[in-house]
Amino acid sequence: MARKPLTKPRKYASQERSRATVDALIAATARVLVKEGFDKASTNRIAEKAGVSIGSLYQYFPCKESLVVAVIERHNQELMQVVHATLAEVASQPIEKAVPRLVLAAVEAHRVDPKLHRVLAEQTPRTGKLENIEAYNRDAHALFRAYLEGHRDELRVADLDLATFICVTSIEALTHTAVLHHSEMLTDEAVGRLVDEASRLVLGYLQ
Amino acid sequence: MARKPLTKPRKYASQERSRATVDALIAATARVLVKEGFDKASTNRIAEKAGVSIGSLYQYFPCKESLVVAVIERHNQELMQVVHATLAEVASQPIEKAVPRLVLAAVEAHRVDPKLHRVLAEQTPRTGKLENIEAYNRDAHALFRAYLEGHRDELRVADLDLATFICVTSIEALTHTAVLHHSEMLTDEAVGRLVDEASRLVLGYLQ
Amino acid sequence: MARKPLTKPRKYASQERSRATVDALIAATARVLVKEGFDKASTNRIAEKAGVSIGSLYQYFPCKESLVVAVIERHNQELMQVVHATLAEVASQPIEKAVPRLVLAAVEAHRVDPKLHRVLAEQTPRTGKLENIEAYNRDAHALFRAYLEGHRDELRVADLDLATFICVTSIEALTHTAVLHHSEMLTDEAVGRLVDEASRLVLGYLQ
Amino acid sequence: MARKPLTKPRKYASQERSRATVDALIAATARVLVKEGFDKASTNRIAEKAGVSIGSLYQYFPCKESLVVAVIERHNQELMQVVHATLAEVASQPIEKAVPRLVLAAVEAHRVDPKLHRVLAEQTPRTGKLENIEAYNRDAHALFRAYLEGHRDELRVADLDLATFICVTSIEALTHTAVLHHSEMLTDEAVGRLVDEASRLVLGYLQ
DNA sequence: CATGAATGAGTTTTCATTCAT
DNA sequence: AATGAATGAAAACTCATTCAT
């Protein structure tokens, strides 16, 4: 009876050690991607910055791509957390209130780690396992569509899929471009105007 | 004085030959980019496909990037030709007529060489000289802004720059995504609906 | 004095356990060699297939080579068992009867584990501790030489060492090649003819 | 008319340069194989010893294996030259004269570059493109079979294919083993006895 | 003793670019 | 100018072995 408590922690310890290594590698990958760009982000550099040997890197990630995939997944999860929370929050609100809130959430999502987001968006080739870089978009579409479905009576659109496509694509493009390419739009005031205008765009369309 | 008439043609000939080589190289680059993707598009392969030695390639292009820049410029020029022509065409038309026409033009522009457009958009890192891949957007903004300026009385927007940003970014994103990622939206009927909805989006915002 | 009876069984138990681990490792090595080939047979894979940690593997075998050496020794022992038994069996028989029996034994020996034999013969470099892969040949020579010595009066050869070399090398080569590279020679009938011809070869030489 | 002779040498020069590089690489591969063994023969080491950059190595050989294949082919060609010449020489001779001559040729063939032959035979895995390391054996079989066919009236064997297999396999094994593993058999006298005995083996079988 | 996480030297291979001819 | 042979830095990845737990 005395031994089990002794062995379990040991196992935990080793599990934690693995986990720490994996985390360090993902974090290092993100850091290197941001600092050096996608091309210069070699596995050796990543291992070095993670304070881990190259061998350990390949113990946990079968190839370079999989590291980037892990970073993407972690990043997308963070983005989706914002979107998810916001959609839950506005679920029962009318579109006049919900849409501005959602646009703001999109801005916030892009501000989670804008430098990383930019590297992923602009330097990371959508090839091989990286083809699904924008998988989060699918989730966003589904969530937004569900919201629209719940508020159909407020809408004046025939095709809900098309409406979802129109709204999500526009909001994503506007907030993405604003956050990543127009830093002048990031003052509180400018963000306010952006949110207003984007909301007017979408609301005008939906109603 | 006697020589000039003699050398000029020769010079022309050599200039033409140069021009032909340059064209062949740009065309080969575009072809290789589409066929092999950005990563696999090596200068040696490009030279080979252009029917030119690797040495000659470097006679005309100082580095690989410059080849891709040339392809981008040629492609963007083709895109802008469509946009330019359309904006000239609609310059004096009211926004209700102009906007749908412009959205359609955006679709058409993306259909000029969609495979190349996709490689440039999704696989080509915006690094170094390639940062300006989307330079055509700046032109589009300027042209569209000029159109709006000429139709200010029809608009109900305060900030013309912001309105331009909203409209151009949305139209670009919608047509880009539709053409490159939703082939089901490319039937005549579906394109029609896309144009209708996108126009409604933009017009609802502008008016 | 009281402890010994107590520890001995325990020691036995642990010895047996060790022995089991060692056996599992050797068996796993053989399996992996056959399945993956020599190059792809990594120590980690072997440990895994043996159901043993890599650390334990190195508890029992100082290096990869020594694992392969153990496999070779086990395999050679199995081969030699066949040869040994057959030579004992024919010890007092005249060469006309003994030689065909020995050739058949050579075929049988190669059929003990032909896949492993082939990996050892064709993929395993005779380097370092592995130089003696064909050690079984030395034993075979000695045993065969002893047989010949006992039947010198039936022979018409001057140099017994040379005769041994001639006979054993030929028989080994013929049976090895037939079994491992000419599966068409492995029907009962074909084996019969092979044994006949090889025996005729050797007997014609010895008499 | 004057230009052609001027350009041709240039082309030759470049062809010769390529050829020289290729030759240097094959020669270096053979040297490194002999000196360091198959495992240690890395492409970088080979390029270095060839006095050629690693890039040039891969210009001419797509992978490490292909280098070794080239060495094997060159070596086998040298071996087969000996065998070929000898078989032409003895084509019309009776088997009593021909067989000893052929056995001697086999010894000579193995002495062409015994160290290389040994590395290829004992350290080079028959995997991938290297599976056909012993392709020369097929040629030898065919040539020897043709000789036997031309001397059928001197033979007392039913199945010519089987007879070829028996003879070629035996002679190859005996001379291979003698040359590569029994240096004591390489004095003139010992070689004489080996040739005598091996010939007696084969002749006794054929007649 | 057992475990398995960690190590890192070493390997193959690619490709933009240079430069002698 | 044209050619294409040559370059070599740098990248991804492997695996036998060690060692802290």
Short mmCIF file of C-alpha atoms in Angstrom, two decimals, chain B residues 42-172:
data_model
loop_
_atom_site.label_atom_id
_atom_site.label_comp_id
_atom_site.label_asym_id
_atom_site.label_seq_id
_atom_site.Cartn_x
_atom_site.Cartn_y
_atom_site.Cartn_z
CA SER B 42 13.82 25.28 -58.48
CA THR B 43 15.73 27.65 -60.68
CA ASN B 44 17.30 24.77 -62.54
CA ARG B 45 13.92 23.33 -63.35
CA ILE B 46 12.65 26.73 -64.47
CA ALA B 47 15.64 27.23 -66.75
CA GLU B 48 15.14 23.78 -68.19
CA LYS B 49 11.44 24.33 -68.87
CA ALA B 50 12.26 27.68 -70.43
CA GLY B 51 14.73 25.99 -72.74
CA VAL B 52 17.47 28.19 -71.38
CA SER B 53 20.64 27.42 -69.51
CA ILE B 54 20.83 28.17 -65.83
CA GLY B 55 23.61 30.61 -66.60
CA SER B 56 21.35 32.58 -68.91
CA LEU B 57 18.64 32.65 -66.31
CA TYR B 58 21.00 34.48 -63.99
CA GLN B 59 21.94 36.80 -66.83
CA TYR B 60 18.42 38.16 -66.73
CA PHE B 61 17.31 37.62 -63.17
CA PRO B 62 19.63 38.22 -60.26
CA CYS B 63 17.95 35.67 -58.02
CA LYS B 64 15.05 33.35 -57.70
CA GLU B 65 12.89 35.89 -55.94
CA SER B 66 13.13 38.28 -58.84
CA LEU B 67 11.70 35.62 -61.13
CA VAL B 68 8.73 35.16 -58.88
CA VAL B 69 8.36 38.93 -58.55
CA ALA B 70 8.19 39.13 -62.33
CA VAL B 71 5.51 36.47 -62.41
CA ILE B 72 3.58 38.28 -59.73
CA GLU B 73 3.85 41.56 -61.56
CA ARG B 74 2.69 40.03 -64.80
CA HIS B 75 -0.17 38.30 -63.03
CA ASN B 76 -1.21 41.37 -61.08
CA GLN B 77 -1.09 43.41 -64.26
CA GLU B 78 -3.50 40.98 -65.86
CA LEU B 79 -5.79 41.19 -62.86
CA MET B 80 -5.65 44.94 -62.79
CA GLN B 81 -6.40 45.14 -66.47
CA VAL B 82 -9.77 43.58 -65.74
CA VAL B 83 -10.40 45.83 -62.77
CA HIS B 84 -9.17 48.90 -64.58
CA ALA B 85 -11.31 48.29 -67.60
CA THR B 86 -14.35 47.65 -65.48
CA LEU B 87 -13.89 50.74 -63.39
CA ALA B 88 -13.53 52.83 -66.54
CA GLU B 89 -16.68 51.22 -67.84
CA VAL B 90 -18.73 51.96 -64.71
CA ALA B 91 -17.18 55.31 -63.89
CA SER B 92 -20.31 57.23 -64.68
CA GLN B 93 -22.78 54.60 -63.62
CA PRO B 94 -24.66 54.79 -60.32
CA ILE B 95 -23.50 52.46 -57.60
CA GLU B 96 -26.48 50.14 -57.98
CA LYS B 97 -25.25 49.27 -61.44
CA ALA B 98 -21.55 49.70 -60.80
CA VAL B 99 -21.15 47.53 -57.73
CA PRO B 100 -22.55 44.30 -59.20
CA ARG B 101 -20.41 44.88 -62.27
CA LEU B 102 -17.34 45.36 -60.11
CA VAL B 103 -18.04 42.25 -58.09
CA LEU B 104 -18.35 40.29 -61.29
CA ALA B 105 -15.09 41.80 -62.45
CA ALA B 106 -13.46 40.64 -59.24
CA VAL B 107 -14.69 37.12 -59.94
CA GLU B 108 -13.37 37.34 -63.47
CA ALA B 109 -10.03 38.64 -62.28
CA HIS B 110 -9.64 35.65 -59.99
CA ARG B 111 -10.48 33.39 -62.87
CA VAL B 112 -7.73 34.76 -65.11
CA ASP B 113 -5.27 32.15 -63.90
CA PRO B 114 -6.74 30.69 -60.74
CA LYS B 115 -4.09 28.00 -60.30
CA LEU B 116 -1.31 30.51 -60.40
CA HIS B 117 -3.26 32.85 -58.20
CA ARG B 118 -3.67 30.12 -55.67
CA VAL B 119 0.01 29.21 -55.61
CA LEU B 120 0.90 32.85 -55.17
CA ALA B 121 -1.73 33.32 -52.48
CA GLU B 122 -1.20 30.12 -50.54
CA GLN B 123 2.32 28.92 -51.05
CA THR B 124 4.38 31.96 -51.71
CA PRO B 125 5.80 33.48 -48.56
CA ARG B 126 5.48 37.22 -48.27
CA THR B 127 9.15 37.65 -47.46
CA GLY B 128 11.86 39.83 -48.89
CA LYS B 129 10.98 41.12 -52.32
CA LEU B 130 7.85 39.05 -52.24
CA GLU B 131 6.27 41.15 -49.55
CA ASN B 132 4.23 42.98 -52.10
CA ILE B 133 2.46 40.02 -53.58
CA GLU B 134 -0.83 41.73 -53.02
CA ALA B 135 0.24 45.07 -54.39
CA TYR B 136 -2.63 44.88 -56.81
CA ASN B 137 -4.85 45.49 -53.80
CA ARG B 138 -3.39 48.93 -53.32
CA ASP B 139 -4.20 49.82 -56.90
CA ALA B 140 -7.66 48.40 -56.51
CA HIS B 141 -8.18 50.50 -53.42
CA ALA B 142 -7.08 53.66 -55.17
CA LEU B 143 -9.24 53.02 -58.20
CA PHE B 144 -12.27 52.14 -56.15
CA ARG B 145 -11.77 55.12 -53.93
CA ALA B 146 -11.67 57.36 -56.94
CA TYR B 147 -14.94 55.87 -58.11
CA LEU B 148 -16.54 56.48 -54.74
CA GLU B 149 -15.27 60.02 -54.71
CA GLY B 150 -17.06 60.61 -58.01
CA HIS B 151 -20.27 59.26 -56.53
CA ARG B 152 -20.16 60.73 -53.09
CA ASP B 153 -23.69 62.06 -53.36
CA GLU B 154 -25.02 58.55 -53.66
CA LEU B 155 -23.23 57.41 -50.51
CA ARG B 156 -24.08 57.52 -46.87
CA VAL B 157 -20.60 57.00 -45.50
CA ALA B 158 -18.51 59.47 -43.58
CA ASP B 159 -14.97 58.22 -44.07
CA LEU B 160 -14.18 57.43 -47.69
CA ASP B 161 -10.92 55.66 -46.87
CA LEU B 162 -12.60 53.41 -44.42
CA ALA B 163 -15.44 52.74 -46.82
CA THR B 164 -12.97 51.84 -49.51
CA PHE B 165 -11.20 49.50 -47.15
CA ILE B 166 -14.46 47.85 -46.15
CA CYS B 167 -15.70 47.38 -49.67
CA VAL B 168 -12.52 46.33 -51.43
CA THR B 169 -11.42 43.99 -48.67
CA SER B 170 -14.81 42.31 -48.56
CA ILE B 171 -15.19 41.95 -52.30
CA GLU B 172 -11.65 40.64 -52.66
#
